[in-house]
Tab-separated table of C-alpha atoms and ligand atoms in Angstrom:
chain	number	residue	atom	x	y	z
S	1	UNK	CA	0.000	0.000	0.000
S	2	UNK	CA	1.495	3.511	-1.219
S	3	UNK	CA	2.825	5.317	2.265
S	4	UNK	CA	0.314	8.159	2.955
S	5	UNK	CA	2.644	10.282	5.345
S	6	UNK	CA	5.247	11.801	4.406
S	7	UNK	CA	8.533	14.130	5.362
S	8	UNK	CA	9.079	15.882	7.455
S	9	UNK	CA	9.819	18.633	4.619
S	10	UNK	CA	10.753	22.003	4.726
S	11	UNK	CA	7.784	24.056	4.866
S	12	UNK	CA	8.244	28.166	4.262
S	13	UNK	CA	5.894	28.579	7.490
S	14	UNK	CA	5.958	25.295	9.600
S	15	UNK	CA	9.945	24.385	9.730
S	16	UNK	CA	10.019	20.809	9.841
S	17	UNK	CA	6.518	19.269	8.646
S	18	UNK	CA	5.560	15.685	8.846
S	19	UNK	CA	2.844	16.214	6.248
S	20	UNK	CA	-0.542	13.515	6.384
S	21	UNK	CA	-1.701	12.898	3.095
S	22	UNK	CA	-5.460	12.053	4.325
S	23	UNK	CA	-6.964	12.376	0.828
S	24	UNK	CA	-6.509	9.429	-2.314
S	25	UNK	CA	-5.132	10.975	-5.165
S	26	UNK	CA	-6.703	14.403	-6.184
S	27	UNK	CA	-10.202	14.763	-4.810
S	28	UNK	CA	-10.664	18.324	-4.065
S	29	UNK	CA	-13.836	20.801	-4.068
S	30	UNK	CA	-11.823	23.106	-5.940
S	31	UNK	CA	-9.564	22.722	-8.858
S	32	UNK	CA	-7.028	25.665	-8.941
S	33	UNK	CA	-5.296	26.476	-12.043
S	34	UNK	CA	-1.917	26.738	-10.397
S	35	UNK	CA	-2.449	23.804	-8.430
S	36	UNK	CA	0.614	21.917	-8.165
S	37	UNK	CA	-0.699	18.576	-7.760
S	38	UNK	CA	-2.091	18.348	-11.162
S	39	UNK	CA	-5.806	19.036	-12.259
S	40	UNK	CA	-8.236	17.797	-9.918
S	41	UNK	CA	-9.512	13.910	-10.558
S	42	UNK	CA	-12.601	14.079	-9.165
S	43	UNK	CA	-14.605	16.948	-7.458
S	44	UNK	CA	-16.940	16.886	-4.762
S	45	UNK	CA	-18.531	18.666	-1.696
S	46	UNK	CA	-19.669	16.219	0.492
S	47	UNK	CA	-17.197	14.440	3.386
S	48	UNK	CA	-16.593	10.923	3.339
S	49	UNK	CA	-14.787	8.185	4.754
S	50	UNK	CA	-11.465	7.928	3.312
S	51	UNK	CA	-8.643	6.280	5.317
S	52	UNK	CA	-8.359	4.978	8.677
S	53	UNK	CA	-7.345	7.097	11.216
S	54	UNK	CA	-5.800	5.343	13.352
S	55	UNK	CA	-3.762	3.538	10.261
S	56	UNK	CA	-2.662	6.814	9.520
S	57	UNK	CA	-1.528	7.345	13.354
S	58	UNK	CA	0.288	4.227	12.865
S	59	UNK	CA	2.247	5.476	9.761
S	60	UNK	CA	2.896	8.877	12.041
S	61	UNK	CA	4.180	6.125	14.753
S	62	UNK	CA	6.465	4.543	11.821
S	63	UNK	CA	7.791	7.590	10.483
S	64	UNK	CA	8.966	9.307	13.653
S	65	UNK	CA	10.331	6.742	15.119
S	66	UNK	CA	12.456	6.095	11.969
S	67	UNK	CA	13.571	9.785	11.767
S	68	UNK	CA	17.808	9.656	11.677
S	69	UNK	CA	18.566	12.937	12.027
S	70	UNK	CA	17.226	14.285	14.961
S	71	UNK	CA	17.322	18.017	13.694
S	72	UNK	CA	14.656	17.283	11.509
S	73	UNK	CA	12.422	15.761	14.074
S	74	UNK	CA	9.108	18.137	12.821
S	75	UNK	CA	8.019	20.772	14.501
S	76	UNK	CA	4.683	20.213	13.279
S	77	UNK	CA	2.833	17.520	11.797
S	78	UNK	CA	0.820	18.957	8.702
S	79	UNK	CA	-2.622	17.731	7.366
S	80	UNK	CA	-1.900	18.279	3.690
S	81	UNK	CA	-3.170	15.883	1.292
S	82	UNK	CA	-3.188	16.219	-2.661
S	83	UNK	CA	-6.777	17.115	-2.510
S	84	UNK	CA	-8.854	18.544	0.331
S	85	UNK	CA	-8.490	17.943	3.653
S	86	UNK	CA	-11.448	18.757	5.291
S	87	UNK	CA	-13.532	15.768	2.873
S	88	UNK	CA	-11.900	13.732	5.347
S	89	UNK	CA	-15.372	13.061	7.267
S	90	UNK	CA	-13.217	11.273	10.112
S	91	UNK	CA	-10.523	14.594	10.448
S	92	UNK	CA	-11.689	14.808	14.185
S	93	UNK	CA	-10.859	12.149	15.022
S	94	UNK	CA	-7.675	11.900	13.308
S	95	UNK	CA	-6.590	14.808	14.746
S	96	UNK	CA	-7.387	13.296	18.096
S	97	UNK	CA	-5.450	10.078	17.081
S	98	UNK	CA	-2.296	12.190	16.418
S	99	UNK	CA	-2.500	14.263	19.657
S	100	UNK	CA	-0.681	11.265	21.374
S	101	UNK	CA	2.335	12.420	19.352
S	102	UNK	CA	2.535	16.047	21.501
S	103	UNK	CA	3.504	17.448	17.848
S	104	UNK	CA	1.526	20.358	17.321
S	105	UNK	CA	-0.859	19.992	14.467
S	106	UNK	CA	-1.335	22.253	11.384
S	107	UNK	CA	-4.247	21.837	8.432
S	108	UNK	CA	-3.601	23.693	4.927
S	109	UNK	CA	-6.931	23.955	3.927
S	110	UNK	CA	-9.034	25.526	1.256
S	111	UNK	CA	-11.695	26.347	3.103
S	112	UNK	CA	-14.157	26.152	0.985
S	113	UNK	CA	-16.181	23.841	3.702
S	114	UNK	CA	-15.630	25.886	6.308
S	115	UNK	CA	-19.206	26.644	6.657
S	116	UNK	CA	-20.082	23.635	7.799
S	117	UNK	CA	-20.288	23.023	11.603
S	118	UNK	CA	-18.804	19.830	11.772
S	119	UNK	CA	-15.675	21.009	9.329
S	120	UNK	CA	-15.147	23.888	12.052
S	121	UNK	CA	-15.446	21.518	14.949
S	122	UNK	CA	-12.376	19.491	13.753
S	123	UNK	CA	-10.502	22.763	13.019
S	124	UNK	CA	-10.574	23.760	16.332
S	125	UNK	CA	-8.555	21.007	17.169
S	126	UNK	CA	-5.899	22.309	15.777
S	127	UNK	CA	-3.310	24.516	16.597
S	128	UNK	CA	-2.741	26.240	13.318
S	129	UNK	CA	-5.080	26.835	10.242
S	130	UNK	CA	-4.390	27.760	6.873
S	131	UNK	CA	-7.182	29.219	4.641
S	132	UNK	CA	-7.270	30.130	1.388
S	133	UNK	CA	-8.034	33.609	0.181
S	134	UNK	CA	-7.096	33.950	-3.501
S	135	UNK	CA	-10.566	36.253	-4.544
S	136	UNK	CA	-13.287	37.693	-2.703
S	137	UNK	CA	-15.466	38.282	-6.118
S	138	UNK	CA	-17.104	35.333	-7.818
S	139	UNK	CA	-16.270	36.038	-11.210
S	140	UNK	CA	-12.091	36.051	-10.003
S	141	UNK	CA	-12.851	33.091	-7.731
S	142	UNK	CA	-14.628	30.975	-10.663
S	143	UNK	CA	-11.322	32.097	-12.648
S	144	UNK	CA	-8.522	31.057	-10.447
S	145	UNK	CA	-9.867	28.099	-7.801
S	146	UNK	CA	-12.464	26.426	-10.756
S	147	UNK	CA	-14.990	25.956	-7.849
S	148	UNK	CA	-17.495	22.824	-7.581
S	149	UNK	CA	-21.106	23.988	-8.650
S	150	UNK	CA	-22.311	23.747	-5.220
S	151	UNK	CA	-20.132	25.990	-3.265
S	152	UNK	CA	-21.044	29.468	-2.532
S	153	UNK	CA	-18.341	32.146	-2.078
S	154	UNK	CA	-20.431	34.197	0.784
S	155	UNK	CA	-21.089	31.127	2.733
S	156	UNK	CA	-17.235	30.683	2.873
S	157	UNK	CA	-16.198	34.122	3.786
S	158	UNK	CA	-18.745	33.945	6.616
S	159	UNK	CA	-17.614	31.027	7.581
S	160	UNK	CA	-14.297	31.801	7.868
S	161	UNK	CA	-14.901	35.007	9.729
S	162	UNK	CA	-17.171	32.677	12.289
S	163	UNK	CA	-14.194	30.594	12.844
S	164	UNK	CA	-11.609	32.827	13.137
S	165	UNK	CA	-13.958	34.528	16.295
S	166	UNK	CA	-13.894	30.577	17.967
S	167	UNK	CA	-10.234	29.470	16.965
S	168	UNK	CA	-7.875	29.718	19.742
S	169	UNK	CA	-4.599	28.783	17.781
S	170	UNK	CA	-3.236	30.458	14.807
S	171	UNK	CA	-4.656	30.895	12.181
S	172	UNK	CA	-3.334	31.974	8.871
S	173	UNK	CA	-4.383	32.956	5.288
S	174	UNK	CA	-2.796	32.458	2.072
S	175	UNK	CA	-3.569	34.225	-1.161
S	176	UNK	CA	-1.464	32.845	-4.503
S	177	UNK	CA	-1.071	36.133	-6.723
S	178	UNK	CA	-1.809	34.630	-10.484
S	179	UNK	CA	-0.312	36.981	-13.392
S	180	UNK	CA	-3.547	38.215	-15.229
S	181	UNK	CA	-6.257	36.697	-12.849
S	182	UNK	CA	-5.873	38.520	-9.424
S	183	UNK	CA	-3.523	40.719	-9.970
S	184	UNK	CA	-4.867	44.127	-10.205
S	185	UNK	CA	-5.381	47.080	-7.343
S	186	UNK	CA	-8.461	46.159	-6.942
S	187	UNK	CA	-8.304	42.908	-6.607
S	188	UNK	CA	-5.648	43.105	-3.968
S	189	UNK	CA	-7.966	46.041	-2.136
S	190	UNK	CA	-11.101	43.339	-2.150
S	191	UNK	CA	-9.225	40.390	-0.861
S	192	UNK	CA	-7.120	43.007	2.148
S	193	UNK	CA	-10.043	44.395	3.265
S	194	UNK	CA	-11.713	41.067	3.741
S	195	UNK	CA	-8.569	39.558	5.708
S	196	UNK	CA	-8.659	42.636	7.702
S	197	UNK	CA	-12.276	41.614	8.629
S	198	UNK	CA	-11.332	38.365	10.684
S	199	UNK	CA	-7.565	39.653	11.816
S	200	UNK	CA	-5.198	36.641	11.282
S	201	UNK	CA	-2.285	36.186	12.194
S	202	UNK	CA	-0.644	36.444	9.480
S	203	UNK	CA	-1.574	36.891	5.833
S	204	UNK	CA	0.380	35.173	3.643
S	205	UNK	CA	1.316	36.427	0.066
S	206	UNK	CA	2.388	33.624	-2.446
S	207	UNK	CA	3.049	33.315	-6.243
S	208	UNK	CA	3.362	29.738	-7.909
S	209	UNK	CA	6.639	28.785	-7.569
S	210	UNK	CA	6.101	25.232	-8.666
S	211	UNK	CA	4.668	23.655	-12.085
S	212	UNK	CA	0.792	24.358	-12.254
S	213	UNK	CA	-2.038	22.860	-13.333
S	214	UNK	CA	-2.899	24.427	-16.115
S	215	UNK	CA	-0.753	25.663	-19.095
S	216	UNK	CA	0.123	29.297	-19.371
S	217	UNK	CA	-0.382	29.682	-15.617
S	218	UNK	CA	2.242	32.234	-14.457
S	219	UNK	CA	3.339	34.054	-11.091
S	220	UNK	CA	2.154	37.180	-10.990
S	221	UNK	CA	5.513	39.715	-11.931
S	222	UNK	CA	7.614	41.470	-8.844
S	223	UNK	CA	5.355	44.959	-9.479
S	224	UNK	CA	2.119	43.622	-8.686
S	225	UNK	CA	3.440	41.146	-5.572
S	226	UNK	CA	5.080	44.446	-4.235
S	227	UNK	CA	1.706	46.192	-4.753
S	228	UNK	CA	-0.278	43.637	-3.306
S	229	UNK	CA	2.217	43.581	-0.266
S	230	UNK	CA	1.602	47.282	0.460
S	231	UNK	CA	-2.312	47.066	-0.404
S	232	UNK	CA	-2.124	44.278	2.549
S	233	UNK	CA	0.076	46.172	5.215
S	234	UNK	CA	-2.793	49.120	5.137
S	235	UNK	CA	-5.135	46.896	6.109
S	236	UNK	CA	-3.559	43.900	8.002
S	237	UNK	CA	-0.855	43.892	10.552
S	238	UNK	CA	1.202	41.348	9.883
S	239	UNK	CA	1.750	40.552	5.684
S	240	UNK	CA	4.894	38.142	4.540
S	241	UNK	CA	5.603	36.940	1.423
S	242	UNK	CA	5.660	33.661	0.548
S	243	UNK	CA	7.741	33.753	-2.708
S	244	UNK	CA	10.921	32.059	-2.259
S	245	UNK	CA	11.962	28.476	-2.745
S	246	UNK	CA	11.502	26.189	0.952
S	247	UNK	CA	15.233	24.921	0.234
S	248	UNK	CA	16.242	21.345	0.180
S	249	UNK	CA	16.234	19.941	3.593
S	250	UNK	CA	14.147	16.896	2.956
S	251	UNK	CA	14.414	14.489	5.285
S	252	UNK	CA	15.441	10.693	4.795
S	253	UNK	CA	14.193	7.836	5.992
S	254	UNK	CA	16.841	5.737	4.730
S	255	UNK	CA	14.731	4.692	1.836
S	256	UNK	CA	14.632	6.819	-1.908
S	257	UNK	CA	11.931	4.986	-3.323
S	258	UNK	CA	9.102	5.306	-0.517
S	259	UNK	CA	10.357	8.552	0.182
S	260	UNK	CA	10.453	10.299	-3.074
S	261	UNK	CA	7.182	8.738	-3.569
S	262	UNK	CA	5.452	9.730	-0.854
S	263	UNK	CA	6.721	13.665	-1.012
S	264	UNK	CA	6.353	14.103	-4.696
S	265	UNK	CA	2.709	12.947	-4.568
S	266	UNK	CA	1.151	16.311	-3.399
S	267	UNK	CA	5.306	18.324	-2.891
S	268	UNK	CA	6.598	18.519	-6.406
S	269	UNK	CA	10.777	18.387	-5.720
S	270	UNK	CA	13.383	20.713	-7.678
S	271	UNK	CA	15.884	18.560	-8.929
S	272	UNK	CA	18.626	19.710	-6.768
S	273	UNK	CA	16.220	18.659	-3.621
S	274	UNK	CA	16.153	14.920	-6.144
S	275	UNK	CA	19.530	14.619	-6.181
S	276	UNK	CA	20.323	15.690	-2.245
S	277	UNK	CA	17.679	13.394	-1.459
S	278	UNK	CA	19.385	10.266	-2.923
S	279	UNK	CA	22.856	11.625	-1.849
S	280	UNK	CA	21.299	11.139	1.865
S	281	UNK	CA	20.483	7.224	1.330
S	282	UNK	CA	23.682	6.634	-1.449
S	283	UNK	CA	21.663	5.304	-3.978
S	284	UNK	CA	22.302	5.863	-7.504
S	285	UNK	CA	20.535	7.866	-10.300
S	286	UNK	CA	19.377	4.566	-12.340
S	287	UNK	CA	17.118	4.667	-9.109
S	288	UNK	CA	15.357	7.825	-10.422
S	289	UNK	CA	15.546	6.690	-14.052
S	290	UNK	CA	13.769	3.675	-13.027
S	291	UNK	CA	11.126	5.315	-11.584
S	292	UNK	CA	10.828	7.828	-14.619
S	293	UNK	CA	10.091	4.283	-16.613
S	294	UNK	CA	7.551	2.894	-14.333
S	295	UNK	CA	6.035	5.588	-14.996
S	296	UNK	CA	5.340	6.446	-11.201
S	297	UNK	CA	7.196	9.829	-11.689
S	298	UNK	CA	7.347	12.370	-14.124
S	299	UNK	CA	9.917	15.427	-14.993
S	300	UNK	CA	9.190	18.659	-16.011
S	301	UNK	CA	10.483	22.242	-17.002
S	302	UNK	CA	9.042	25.088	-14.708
S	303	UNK	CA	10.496	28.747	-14.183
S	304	UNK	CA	14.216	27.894	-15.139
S	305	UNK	CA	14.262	24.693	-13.156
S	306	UNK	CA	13.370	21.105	-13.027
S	307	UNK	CA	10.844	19.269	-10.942
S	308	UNK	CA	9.672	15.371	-10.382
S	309	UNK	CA	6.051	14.976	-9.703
S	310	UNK	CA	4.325	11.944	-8.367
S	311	UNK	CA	2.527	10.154	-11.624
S	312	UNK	CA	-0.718	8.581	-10.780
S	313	UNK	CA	-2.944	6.626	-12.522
S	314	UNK	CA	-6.227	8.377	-13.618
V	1	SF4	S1	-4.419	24.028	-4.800
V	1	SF4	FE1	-5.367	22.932	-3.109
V	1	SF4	S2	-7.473	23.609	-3.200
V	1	SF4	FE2	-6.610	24.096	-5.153
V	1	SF4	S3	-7.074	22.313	-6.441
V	1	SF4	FE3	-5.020	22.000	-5.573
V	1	SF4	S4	-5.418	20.774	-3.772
V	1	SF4	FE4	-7.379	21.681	-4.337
């Protein structure tokens, strides 16, 4: 059975994060055109039973305990799946499966489901949230997240706004900055003034730094990330930008093939990461070649750089 945690990995907010892939393959309510897990595979609203979670505690168990380097023991372990988290209809009590661990515990989420009461019972779990803010008008929102039918983008802002009021740990928004789609002044005035609404905090700026979904996706250019920063520090207090690469510090578990697996599947890897990677457990590049041929990974050219994804079957 494929391994369904991962890491820990660099992460540009979390340090060292064990990440929990709690989602098969690409099932997501939204499917972003800079997404860098691919397009979604299938879409849907409503939660379901996925995975076990106390077989995914057990994997947790596995992985920390075979951690070699204690330096990169995580500082948080990261519900981040190649799809949605919050589908997960058992998150609550996977959440309170992995408390035994005493690793703080972080969900990136889209929030799109936010709304619902059960969804915000299992985020305030948590110690940190991450929501997603890329539009606050339904046309840009359509655009750039490609939305399931059913959602509704006022039910989600109030229900983030509801949350943030209950949530006692930290909670954080991200907005990805899309060259052509929400870009402009007032785009960047719409989305600040909505963040400033529910005070996180911190609001995260990021541009796709990684090999999108969808062709002719691009970053947004240096002029309208500065803009946007300055649009967001009149109206929020704290405003960093996510726009740099994490570096390569993933961790080893003594075996390439699981672990190059597992990351790739929803962390695409820069080649230089690749090759550290397999310095780590001395194995050989016919490794990676192999793996290009089973066609379980695939290479690609992406802002002056290349990247191995995670190949899965459709
Ligand atoms: S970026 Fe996240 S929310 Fe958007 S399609 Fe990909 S997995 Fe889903």
């Amino acid at each position: 059975m494929e391994r369904r945690v991962f890491g820990p990995v660099p992460s540009r907010r979390l340090g060292q994060s064990l990440g929990i892939n709690n989602i098969p393959y690409k099932i997501c309510t939204y499917s972003c055109i800079y997404c860098q897990v691919g397009k979604a595979i299938k879409m849907q609203v409503n939660r379901q039973e996925f995975y076990k979670p106390h077989e995914l505690a057990e994997e947790v168990k596995v992985l920390l305990r075979d951690i070699q380097d204690n330096n990169q023991y995580p500082d948080y372990i990261t519900v981040v799946p190649d799809g949605e988290p919050t589908l997960d209809i058992h998150l609550g009590e996977l959440i309170d499966e992995l408390k035994i661990f005493k690793i703080p515990i972080a969900i990136i989420t889209n929030a799109s489901l936010i709304h619902l009461p059960d969804v915000q019972k299992d985020l305030l779990k948590t110690s940190f949230v991450s929501v997603k803010v890329d539009a606050v008008n339904v046309e840009t929102w359509k655009k750039i997240n490609k939305c399931h039918k059913k959602l509704n983008l006022n039910d989600i802002k109030k229900g983030i706004q509801f949350f943030a009021k209950q949530f006692k740990g930290k909670l954080v928004t991200e907005t990805m900055l899309v060259d052509g789609i929400n870009d402009s002044h007032n785009e960047f005035e719409g989305i600040a003034g909505f963040i400033e609404t529910f005070n996180p905090d911190t609001a995260y700026i990021s541009i796709p730094t990684r090999p999108p979904a969808f062709k002719g996706v691009l970053p947004a250019n240096e002029v309208a990330v500065t803009a946007a920063y300055n649009i967001f520090r009149q109206h929020i207090a704290k405003v960093e930008l996510l726009t740099g690469y994490e570096g390569n510090a993933f961790s080893s578990t003594g075996n390439f093939r699981e672990d190059i697996l597992s990351i790739t599947a929803v962390h695409p890897m820069r080649e230089d990461a690749v090759l550290e990677l397999m310095h780590k457990t001395g194995d050989q590049k016919n490794l990676l070649d192999a793996l290009l041929e089973e066609n379980l990974l695939e290479k690609i050219q992406y802002g002056g750089h290349y990247y191995y994804l995670r190949k899965f079957k459709k």
